[in-house]
Coordinates of C-alpha atoms in Angstrom, one line a residue:
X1 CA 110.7 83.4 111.8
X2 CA 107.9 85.9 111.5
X3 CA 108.5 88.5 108.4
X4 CA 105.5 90.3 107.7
X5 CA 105.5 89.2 103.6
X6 CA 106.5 86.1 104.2
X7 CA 103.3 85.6 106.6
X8 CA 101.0 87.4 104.4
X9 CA 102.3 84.5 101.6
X10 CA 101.4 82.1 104.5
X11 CA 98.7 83.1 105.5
X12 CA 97.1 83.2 101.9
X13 CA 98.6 79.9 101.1
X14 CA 97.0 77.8 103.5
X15 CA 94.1 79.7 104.0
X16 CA 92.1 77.2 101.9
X17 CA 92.7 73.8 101.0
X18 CA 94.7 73.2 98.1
X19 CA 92.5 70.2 96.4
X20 CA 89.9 71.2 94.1
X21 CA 86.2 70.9 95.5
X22 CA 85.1 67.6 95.8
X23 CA 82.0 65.8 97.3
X24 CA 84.5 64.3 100.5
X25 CA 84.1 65.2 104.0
X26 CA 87.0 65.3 106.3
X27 CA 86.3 62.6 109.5
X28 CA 86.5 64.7 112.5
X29 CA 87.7 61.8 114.3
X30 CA 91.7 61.8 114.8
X31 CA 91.8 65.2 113.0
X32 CA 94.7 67.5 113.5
X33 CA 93.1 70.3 112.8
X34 CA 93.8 72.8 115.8
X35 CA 96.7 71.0 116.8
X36 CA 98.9 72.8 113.9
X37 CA 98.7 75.8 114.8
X38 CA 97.7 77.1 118.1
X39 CA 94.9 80.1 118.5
X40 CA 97.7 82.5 119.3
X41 CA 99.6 81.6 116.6
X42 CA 96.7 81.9 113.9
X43 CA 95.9 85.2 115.4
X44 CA 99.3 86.3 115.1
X45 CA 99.4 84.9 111.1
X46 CA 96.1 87.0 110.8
X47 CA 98.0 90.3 112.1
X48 CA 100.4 89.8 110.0
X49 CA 98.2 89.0 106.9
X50 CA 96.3 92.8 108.3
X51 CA 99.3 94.6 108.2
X52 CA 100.7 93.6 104.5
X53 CA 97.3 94.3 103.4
X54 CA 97.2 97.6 105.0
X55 CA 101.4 98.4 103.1
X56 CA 99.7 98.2 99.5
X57 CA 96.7 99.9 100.1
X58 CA 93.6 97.3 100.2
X59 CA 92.1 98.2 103.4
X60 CA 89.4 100.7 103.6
X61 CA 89.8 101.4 107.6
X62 CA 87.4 104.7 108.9
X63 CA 86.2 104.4 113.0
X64 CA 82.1 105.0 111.3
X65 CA 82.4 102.0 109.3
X66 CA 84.5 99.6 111.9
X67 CA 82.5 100.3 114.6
X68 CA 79.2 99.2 112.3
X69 CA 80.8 96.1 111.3
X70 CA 82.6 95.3 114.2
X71 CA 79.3 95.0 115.9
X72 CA 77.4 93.3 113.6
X73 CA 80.3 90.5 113.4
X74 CA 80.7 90.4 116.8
X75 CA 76.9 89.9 117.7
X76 CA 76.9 86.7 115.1
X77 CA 80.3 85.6 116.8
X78 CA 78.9 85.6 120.1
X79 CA 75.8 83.5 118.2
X80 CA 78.3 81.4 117.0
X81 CA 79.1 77.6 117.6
X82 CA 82.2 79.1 119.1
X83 CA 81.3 81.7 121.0
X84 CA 84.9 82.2 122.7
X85 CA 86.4 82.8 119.6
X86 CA 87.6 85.9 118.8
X87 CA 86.8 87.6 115.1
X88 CA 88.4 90.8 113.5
X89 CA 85.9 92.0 111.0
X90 CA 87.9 94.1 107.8
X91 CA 86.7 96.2 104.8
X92 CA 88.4 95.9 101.4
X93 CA 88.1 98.8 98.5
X94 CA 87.7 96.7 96.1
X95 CA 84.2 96.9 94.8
X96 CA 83.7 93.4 93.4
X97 CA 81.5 91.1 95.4
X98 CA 83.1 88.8 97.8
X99 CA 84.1 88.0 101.0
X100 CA 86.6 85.6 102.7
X101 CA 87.2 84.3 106.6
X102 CA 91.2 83.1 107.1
X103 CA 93.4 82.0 110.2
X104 CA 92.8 83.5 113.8
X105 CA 89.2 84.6 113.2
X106 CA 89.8 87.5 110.4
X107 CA 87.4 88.0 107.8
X108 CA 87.1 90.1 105.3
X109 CA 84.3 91.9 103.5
X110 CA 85.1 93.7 100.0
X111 CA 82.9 96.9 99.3
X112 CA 80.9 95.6 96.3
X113 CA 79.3 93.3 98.8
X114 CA 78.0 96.2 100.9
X115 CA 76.8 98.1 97.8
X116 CA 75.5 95.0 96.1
X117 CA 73.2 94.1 99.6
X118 CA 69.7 95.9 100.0
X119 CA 69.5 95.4 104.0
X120 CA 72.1 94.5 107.2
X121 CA 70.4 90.9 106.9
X122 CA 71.8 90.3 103.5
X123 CA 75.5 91.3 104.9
X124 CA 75.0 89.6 108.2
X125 CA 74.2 86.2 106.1
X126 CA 77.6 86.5 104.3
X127 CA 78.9 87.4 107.2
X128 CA 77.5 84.3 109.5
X129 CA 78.6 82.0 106.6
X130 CA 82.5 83.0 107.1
X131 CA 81.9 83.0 110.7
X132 CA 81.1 79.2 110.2
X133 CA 84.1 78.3 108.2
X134 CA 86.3 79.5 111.2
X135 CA 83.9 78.1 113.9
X136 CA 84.0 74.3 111.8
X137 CA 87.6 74.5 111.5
X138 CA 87.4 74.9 107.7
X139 CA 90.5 77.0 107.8
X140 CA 92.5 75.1 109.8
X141 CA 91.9 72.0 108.1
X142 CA 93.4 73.6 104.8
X143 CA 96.1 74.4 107.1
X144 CA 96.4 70.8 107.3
X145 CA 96.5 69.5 103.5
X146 CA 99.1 72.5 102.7
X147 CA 101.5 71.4 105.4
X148 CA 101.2 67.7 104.0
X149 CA 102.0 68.9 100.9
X150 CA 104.4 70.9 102.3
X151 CA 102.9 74.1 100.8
X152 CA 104.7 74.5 96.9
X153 CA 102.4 77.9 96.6
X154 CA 104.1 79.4 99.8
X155 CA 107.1 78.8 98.1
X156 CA 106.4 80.1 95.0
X157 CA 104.6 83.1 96.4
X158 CA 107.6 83.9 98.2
X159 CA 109.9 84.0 95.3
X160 CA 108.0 86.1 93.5
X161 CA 108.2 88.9 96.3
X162 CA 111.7 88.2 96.3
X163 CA 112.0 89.1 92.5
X164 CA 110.1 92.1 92.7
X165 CA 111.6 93.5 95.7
X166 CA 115.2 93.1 94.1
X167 CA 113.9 94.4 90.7
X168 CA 114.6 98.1 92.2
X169 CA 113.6 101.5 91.0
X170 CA 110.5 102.5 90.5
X171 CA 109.3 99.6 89.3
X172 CA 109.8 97.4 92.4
X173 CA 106.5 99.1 94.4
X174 CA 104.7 98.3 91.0
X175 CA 106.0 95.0 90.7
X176 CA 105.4 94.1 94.3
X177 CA 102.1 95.6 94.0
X178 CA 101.0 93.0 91.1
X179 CA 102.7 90.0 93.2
X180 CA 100.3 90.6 95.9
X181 CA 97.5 91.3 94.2
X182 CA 98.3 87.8 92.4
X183 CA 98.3 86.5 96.4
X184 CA 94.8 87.7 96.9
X185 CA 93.3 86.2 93.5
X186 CA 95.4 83.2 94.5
X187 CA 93.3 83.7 98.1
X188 CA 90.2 83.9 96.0
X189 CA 90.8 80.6 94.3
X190 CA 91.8 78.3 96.9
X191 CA 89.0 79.5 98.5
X192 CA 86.7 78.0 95.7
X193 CA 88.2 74.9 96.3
X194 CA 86.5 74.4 99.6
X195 CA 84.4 71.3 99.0
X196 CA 81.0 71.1 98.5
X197 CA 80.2 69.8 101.9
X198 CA 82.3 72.4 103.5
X199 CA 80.2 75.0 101.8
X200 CA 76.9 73.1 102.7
X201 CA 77.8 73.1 106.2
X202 CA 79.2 77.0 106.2
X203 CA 75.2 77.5 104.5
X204 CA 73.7 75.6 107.2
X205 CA 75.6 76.7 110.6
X206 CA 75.6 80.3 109.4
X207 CA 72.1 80.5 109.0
X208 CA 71.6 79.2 112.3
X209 CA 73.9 82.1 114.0
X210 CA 71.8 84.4 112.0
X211 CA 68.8 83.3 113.9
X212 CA 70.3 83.2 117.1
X213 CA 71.4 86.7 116.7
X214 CA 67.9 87.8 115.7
X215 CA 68.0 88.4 111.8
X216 CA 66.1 87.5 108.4
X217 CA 67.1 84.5 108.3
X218 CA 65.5 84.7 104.4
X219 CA 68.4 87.2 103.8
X220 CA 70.7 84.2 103.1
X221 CA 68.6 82.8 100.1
X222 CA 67.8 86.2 99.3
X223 CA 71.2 88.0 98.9
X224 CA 72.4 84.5 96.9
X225 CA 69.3 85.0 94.4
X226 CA 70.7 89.0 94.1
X227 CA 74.6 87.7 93.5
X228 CA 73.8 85.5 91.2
X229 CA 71.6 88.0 89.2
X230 CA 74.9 90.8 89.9
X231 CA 77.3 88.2 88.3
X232 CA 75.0 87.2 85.1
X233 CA 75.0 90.7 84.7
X234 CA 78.3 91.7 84.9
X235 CA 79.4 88.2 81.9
X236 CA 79.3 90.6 79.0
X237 CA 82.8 90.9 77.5
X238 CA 86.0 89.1 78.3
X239 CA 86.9 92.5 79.7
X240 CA 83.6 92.7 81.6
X241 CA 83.4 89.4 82.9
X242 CA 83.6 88.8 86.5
X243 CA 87.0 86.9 86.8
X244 CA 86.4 82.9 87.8
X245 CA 88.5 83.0 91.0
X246 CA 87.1 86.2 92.3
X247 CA 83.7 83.8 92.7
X248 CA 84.7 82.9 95.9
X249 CA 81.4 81.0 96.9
X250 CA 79.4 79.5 93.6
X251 CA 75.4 80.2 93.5
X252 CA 73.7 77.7 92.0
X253 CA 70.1 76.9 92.3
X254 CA 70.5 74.2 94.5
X255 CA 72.5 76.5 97.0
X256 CA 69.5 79.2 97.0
X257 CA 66.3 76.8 97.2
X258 CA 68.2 74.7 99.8
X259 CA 68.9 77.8 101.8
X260 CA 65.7 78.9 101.2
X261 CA 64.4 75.8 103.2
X262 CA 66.5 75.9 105.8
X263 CA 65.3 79.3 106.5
X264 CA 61.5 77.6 106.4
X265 CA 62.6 75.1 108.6
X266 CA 63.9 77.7 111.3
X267 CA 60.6 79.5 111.0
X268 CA 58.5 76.3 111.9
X269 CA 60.6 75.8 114.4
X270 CA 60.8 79.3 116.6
X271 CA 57.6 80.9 115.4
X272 CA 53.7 80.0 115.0
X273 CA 51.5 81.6 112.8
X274 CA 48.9 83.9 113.9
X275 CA 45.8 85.7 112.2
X276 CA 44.4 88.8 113.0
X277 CA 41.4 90.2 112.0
X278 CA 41.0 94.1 111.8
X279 CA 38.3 96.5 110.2
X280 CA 41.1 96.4 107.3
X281 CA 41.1 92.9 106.6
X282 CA 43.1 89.6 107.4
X283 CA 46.2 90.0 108.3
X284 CA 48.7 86.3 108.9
X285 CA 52.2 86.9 110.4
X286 CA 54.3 84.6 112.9
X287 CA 55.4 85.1 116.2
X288 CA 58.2 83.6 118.3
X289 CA 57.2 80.4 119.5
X290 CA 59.6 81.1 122.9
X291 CA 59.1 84.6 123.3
X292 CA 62.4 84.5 125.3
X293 CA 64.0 83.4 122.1
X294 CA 65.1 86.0 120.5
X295 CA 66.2 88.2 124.0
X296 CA 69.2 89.9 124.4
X297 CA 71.8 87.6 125.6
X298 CA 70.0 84.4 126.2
X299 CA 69.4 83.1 122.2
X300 CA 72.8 81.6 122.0
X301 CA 72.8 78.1 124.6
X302 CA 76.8 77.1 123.9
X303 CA 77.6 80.9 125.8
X304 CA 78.0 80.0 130.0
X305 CA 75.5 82.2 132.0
X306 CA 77.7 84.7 133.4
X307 CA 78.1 85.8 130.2
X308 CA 75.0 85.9 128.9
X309 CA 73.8 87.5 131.5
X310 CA 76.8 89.9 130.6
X311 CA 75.3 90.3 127.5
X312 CA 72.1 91.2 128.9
X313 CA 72.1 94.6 126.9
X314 CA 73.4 93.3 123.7
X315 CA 71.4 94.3 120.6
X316 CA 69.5 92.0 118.1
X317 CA 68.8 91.8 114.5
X318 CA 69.6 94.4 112.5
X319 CA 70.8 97.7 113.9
X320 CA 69.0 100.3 111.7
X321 CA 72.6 102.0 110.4
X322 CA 72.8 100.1 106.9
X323 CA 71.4 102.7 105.1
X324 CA 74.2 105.2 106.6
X325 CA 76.7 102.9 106.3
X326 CA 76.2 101.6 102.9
X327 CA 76.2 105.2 101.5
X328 CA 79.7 106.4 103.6
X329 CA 80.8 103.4 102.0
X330 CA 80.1 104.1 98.5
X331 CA 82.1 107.4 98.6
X332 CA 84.7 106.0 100.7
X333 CA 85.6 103.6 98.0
X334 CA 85.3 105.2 95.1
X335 CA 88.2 106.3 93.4
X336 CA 88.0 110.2 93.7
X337 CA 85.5 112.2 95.4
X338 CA 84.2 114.0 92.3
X339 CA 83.6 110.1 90.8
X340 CA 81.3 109.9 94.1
X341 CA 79.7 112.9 93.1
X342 CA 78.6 111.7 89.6
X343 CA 77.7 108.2 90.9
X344 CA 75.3 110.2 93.0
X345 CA 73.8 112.1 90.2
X346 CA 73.4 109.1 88.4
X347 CA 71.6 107.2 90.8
X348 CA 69.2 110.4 91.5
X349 CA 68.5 110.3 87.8
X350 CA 67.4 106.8 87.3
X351 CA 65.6 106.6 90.6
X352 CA 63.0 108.5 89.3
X353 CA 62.6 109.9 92.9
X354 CA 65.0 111.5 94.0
X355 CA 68.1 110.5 96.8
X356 CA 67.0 109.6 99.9
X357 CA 68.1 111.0 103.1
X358 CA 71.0 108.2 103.5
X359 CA 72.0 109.2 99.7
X360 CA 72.2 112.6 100.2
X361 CA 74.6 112.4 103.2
X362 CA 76.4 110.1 100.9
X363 CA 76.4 113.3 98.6
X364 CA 77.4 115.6 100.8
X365 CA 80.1 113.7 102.3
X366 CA 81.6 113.2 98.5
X367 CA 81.3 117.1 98.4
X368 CA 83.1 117.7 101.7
X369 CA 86.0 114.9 100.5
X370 CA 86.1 117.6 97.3
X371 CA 87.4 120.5 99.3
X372 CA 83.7 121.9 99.3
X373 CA 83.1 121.9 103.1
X374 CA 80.5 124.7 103.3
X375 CA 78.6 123.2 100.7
X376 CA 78.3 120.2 102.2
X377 CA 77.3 121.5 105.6
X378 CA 74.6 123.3 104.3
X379 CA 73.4 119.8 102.7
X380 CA 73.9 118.2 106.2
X381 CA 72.4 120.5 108.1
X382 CA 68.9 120.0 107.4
X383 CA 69.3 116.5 107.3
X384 CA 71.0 116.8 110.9
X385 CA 67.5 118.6 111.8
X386 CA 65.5 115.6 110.6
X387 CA 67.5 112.8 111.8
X388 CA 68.7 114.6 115.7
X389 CA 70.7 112.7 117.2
X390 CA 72.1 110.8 114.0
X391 CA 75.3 110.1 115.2
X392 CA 76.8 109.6 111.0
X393 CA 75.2 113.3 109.9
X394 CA 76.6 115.2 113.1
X395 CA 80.4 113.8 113.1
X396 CA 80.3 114.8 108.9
X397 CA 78.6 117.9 110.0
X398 CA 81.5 118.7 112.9
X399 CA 83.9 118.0 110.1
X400 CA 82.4 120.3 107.6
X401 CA 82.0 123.1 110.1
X402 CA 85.7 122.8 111.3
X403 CA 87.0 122.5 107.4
X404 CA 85.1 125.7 106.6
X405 CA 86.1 128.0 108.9
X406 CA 83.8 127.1 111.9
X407 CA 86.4 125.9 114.2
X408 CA 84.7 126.9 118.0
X409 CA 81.3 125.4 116.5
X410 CA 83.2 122.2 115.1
X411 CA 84.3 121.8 118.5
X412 CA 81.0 122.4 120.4
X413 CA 79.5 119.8 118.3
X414 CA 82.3 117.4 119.4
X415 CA 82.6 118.2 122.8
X416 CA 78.9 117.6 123.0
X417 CA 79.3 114.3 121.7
X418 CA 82.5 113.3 123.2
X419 CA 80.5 113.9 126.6
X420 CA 77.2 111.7 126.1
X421 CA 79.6 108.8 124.7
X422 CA 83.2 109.3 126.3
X423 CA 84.4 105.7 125.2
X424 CA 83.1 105.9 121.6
X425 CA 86.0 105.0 119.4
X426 CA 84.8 106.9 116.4
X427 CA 83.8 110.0 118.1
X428 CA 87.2 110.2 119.4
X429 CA 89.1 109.9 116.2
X430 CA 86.9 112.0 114.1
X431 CA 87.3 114.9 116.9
X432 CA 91.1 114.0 117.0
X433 CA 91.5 114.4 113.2
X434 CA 89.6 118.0 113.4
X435 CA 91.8 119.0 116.1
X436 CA 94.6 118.2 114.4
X437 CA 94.0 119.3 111.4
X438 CA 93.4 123.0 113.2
X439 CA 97.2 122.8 113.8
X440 CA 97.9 124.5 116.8
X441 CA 99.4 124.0 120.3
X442 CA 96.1 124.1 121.4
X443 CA 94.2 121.6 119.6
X444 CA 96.7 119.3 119.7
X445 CA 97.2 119.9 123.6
X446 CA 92.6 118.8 123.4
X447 CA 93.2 116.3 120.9
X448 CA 95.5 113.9 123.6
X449 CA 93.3 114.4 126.1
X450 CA 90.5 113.3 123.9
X451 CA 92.9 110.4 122.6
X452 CA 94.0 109.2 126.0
X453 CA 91.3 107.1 126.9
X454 CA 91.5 105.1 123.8
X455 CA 95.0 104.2 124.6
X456 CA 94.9 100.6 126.3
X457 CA 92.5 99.4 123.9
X458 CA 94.1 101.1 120.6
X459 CA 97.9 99.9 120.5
X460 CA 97.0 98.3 117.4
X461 CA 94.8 100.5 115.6
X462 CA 97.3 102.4 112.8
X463 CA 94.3 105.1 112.5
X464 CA 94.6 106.0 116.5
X465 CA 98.6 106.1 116.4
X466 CA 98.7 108.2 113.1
X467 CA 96.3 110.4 115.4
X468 CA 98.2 110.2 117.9
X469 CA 101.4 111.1 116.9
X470 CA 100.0 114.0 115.2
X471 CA 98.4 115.5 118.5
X472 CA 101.7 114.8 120.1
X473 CA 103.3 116.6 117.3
X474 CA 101.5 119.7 117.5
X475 CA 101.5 119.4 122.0
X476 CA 105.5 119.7 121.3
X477 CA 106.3 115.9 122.9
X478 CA 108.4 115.1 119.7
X479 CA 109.6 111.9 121.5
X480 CA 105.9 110.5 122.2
X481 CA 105.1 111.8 118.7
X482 CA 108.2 110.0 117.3
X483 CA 107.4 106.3 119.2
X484 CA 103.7 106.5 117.6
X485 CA 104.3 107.8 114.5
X486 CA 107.3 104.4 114.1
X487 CA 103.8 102.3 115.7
X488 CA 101.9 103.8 113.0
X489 CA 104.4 102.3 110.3
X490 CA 104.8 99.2 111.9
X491 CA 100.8 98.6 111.7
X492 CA 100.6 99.5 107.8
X493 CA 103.4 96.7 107.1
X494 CA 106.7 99.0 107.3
X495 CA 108.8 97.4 109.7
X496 CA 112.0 98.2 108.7
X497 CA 110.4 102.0 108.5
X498 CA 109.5 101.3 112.1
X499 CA 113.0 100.2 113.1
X500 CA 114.7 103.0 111.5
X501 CA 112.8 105.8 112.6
X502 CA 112.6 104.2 116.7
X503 CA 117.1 104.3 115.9
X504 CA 116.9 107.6 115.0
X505 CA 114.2 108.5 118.2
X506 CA 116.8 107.1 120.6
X507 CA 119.8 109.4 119.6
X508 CA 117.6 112.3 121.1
X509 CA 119.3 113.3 124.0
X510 CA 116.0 114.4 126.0
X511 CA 114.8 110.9 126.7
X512 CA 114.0 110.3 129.9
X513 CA 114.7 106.5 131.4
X514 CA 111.4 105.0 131.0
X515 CA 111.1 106.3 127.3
X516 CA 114.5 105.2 126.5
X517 CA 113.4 101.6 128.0
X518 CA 110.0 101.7 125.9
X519 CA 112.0 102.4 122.7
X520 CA 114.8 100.2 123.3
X521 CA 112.4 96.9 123.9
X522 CA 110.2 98.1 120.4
X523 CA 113.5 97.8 118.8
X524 CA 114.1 94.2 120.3
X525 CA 110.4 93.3 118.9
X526 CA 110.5 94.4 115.6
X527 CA 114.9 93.7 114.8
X528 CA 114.1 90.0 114.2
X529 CA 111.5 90.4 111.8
X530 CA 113.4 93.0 109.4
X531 CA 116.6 91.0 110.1
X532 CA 114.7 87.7 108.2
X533 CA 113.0 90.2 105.4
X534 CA 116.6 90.8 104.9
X535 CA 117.8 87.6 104.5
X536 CA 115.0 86.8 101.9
X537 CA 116.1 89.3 100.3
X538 CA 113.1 91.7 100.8
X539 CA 114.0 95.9 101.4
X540 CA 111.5 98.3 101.8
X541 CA 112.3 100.9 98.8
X542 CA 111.4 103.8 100.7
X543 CA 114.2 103.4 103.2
X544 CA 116.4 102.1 100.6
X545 CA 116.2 105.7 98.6
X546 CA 117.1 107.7 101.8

């Protein structure tokens, strides 16, 4: 029994324990925990939860932004006390700070969290402490009280997804839309209840993976002081105030100054203090104590030596994009580009200095979302001339060129790209999406080829079958086009959108064998799953109105 709702009401159920915190610590001896629910299993509840979340619109998905994450999360994974298990790192719109880890290795970072941080340290630091919540079993243990309490909130959860859905009309997306946002406050809140030791112990093993994989580790303390300081500030009115259950992690005091010693306690452990004297003055810093610490692929002792030596190339500490990141981010979530493009003006105003470089491709980026595509190339241009190479300002400045008329340039620019980094996911899509938006047999002809390599490591990636299908559209293979564009609807939580269109695919009378097979055994995969929303009681609108 695997609906996709009824996981996502599941999966936010028992991702925290459903006690409220308390100073008790769980033996480890004769504990369950893992025995439950298998890896695959929790992966395949984490999907599941991915998907939902995708159907009412909380995921902020763009290749740039994965790809930054991504690596940053799996660099602390592979730091990890686990090192073998696997992590899918997510964005959320919503701009409040907070961030949350839940079954099979998914975490999630909202957007305020991003905005909120000053450096990558800051956001690897929350992002090592949901790493640890996973890697201590944290999760799973929840898992465990919710089962022996045979989960009432599941239950509850459920119904009211069952209400909304048979409301119908209009008001049934609305109504399911406020049900699941309930779920993810209701997320939020058991999340709070993790007890105190549980948090001590995410704080403590998280701060260790950030050393291992080479950052701040100050950045902990430091981004704590900084939420704390965001959350005072934002307790005005009862309309202002920072909702309780959104505080997913309390600061106190005691939390900063004892991961402010922690952090001490690493640096006297891996680093010695050195004095230099220069014509300038004295100068004290510290310096590895194990020079070898710190390598590429040799900080983390749990990994087994092929692999590390596997890893030989892998990057440490922070990987100089933040800046880039942070400010695609900012316009990416707002609500409209032309909010972006005020936010920007507001921030040059008070800064008393202008925007910096990252800020004004942030700008121009907001201006090329607004329909204003020349504008913003002449903004990226220059910055493109500073910053060669960058590979954030060229993709927005193929983009721009493409939108405004400069197709053959546009696709220079990518071609160039696509050549020095062949398997770059986000070079790919971003090429794909101006190809496709050029409409023609041509492009769309370029655009699979450019998509093709993508394709073994992509079958879940909604972003790369929307692609996809499109490129397929516009190459005239209406069947391939038809089989990715029912994948595409699958991965943003349609199913029964899936299922219908894949029925309607195979009455075409120009399938060959093979794509007759292919669609015949998606049908098989995705049947049970609608057949069981259906029996709760749960119809996608949208298919209901046709």
């Amino acid at each position: 029994m695997r609906p996709s709702l009824l996981a996502l009401a599941l999966t936010l159920a028992i991702a925290a324990p459903l006690v409220r915190a308390q100073d008790s610590k769980l033996p480890d001896i004769g504990s369950s925990a893992g025995e439950l629910l298998t890896p695959a299993r929790q992966a395949e509840y984490g999907g599941m939860m991915l998907r939902e979340l995708r159907n009412y619109g909380y995921l902020l998905e763009d290749p740039l932004l994965d790809e930054w994450l991504q690596d940053m999360g799996g660099r602390l994974g592979a730091d990890s006390d686990q090192p073998r298990q696997s992590f899918t790192f997510f964005l959320l719109k919503d701009r409040q700070i907070n961030a949350f880890a839940t079954l099979g290795g998914y975490i999630g970072v909202n957007a305020g969290l991003i905005l909120t941080a000053e450096r990558e340290d800051e956001v690897a630091a929350v992002i090592s402490h949901e790493v640890a919540h996973v890697t201590q079993q944290h999760v799973l243990r929840g898992v465990e009280r919710a089962q022996r309490d045979q989960i009432p909130i599941l239950l509850g959860m459920l119904g009211a997804i069952v209400l909304a859905q048979s409301a119908g009309g209009n008001s049934s997306s609305d109504a399911s839309q406020a049900a699941i946002a309930s779920a993810m406050g209701l997320m939020a809140q058991r999340q709070i209840d993790y007890t105190r030791s549980n948090e001590a112990e995410a704080d403590r093993v998280g701060i260790r993976t950030l050393s291992r994989a080479g950052y701040d580790v100050g950045a902990m303390a430091g981004f704590f002081e900084r939420m704390s300081q965001a959350m005072r500030g934002n307790r005005g009115g009862d309309r202002e105030r920072t909702p309780d259950y959104l505080q997913t992690h309390p600061v106190t005091t005691t939390r900063i100054s004892e991961a402010r010693e922690r952090a001490e306690q690493i640096l006297r452990e891996t680093t010695i203090p050195v004095t230099t004297t220069t014509p300038g003055g004295t100068q004290s810093e510290r310096i590895p104590r194990n020079p070898s610490y710190a390598a590429p692929g040799t900080s983390n002792p749990l990994l087994p030596s092929s692999l590390l030596m596997s890893m030989g190339t892998l990057s440490k500490g922070a990987s100089g994009q933040f800046d880039w990141a942070r400010e695609r981010l900012r316009v990416l979530s707002a609500d409209t580009p032309t909010q972006a493009i005020g936010e920007y003006e507001r921030i040059r105003q008070s800064s008393g200095k202008g925007l910096s470089d990252a800020q004004k491709y942030g700008l121009a980026l907001a201006r090329l979302r607004a329909n204003s595509p020349a504008v913003a190339a002449g903004e990226l241009q220059p910055l493109l001339e500073k910053h060669p190479g960058n590979l954030w300002l060229t993709l927005a400045l193929g983009q721009a060129e493409s939108r405004s008329g400069k197709a053959e340039a546009a696709n220079q620019r990518f071609s160039a790209l696509l050549r020095q980094s062949p398997d770059n996911r986000a070079v790919a899509l971003s090429y794909a999406q101006v190809l496709n938006e050029q409409g023609t047999r041509e492009s769309g002809l370029r655009a699979q080829a450019v998509l093709r390599p993508l394709q073994s490591s992509s079958a879940d990636d909604p972003v790369f079958q929307q692609s996809l299908a499109r490129a397929n559209e516009l190459a005239g293979d209406l069947s391939r086009a038809g089989e990715a564009y029912a994948e595409a609807a699958f991965l943003n939580g349609r199913p029964e959108q899936a299922l219908v269109q894949l029925q309607n695919l195979k009455k075409r009378d120009d399938l060959d064998y093979y794509a007759r097979a292919r669609i015949d055994a998606r049908i098989a995969s995705i049947t049970p799953q609608v057949l069981e929303l259906r029996r709760q009681g749960i119809r996608d609108p949208d298919v209901d109105r046709r």
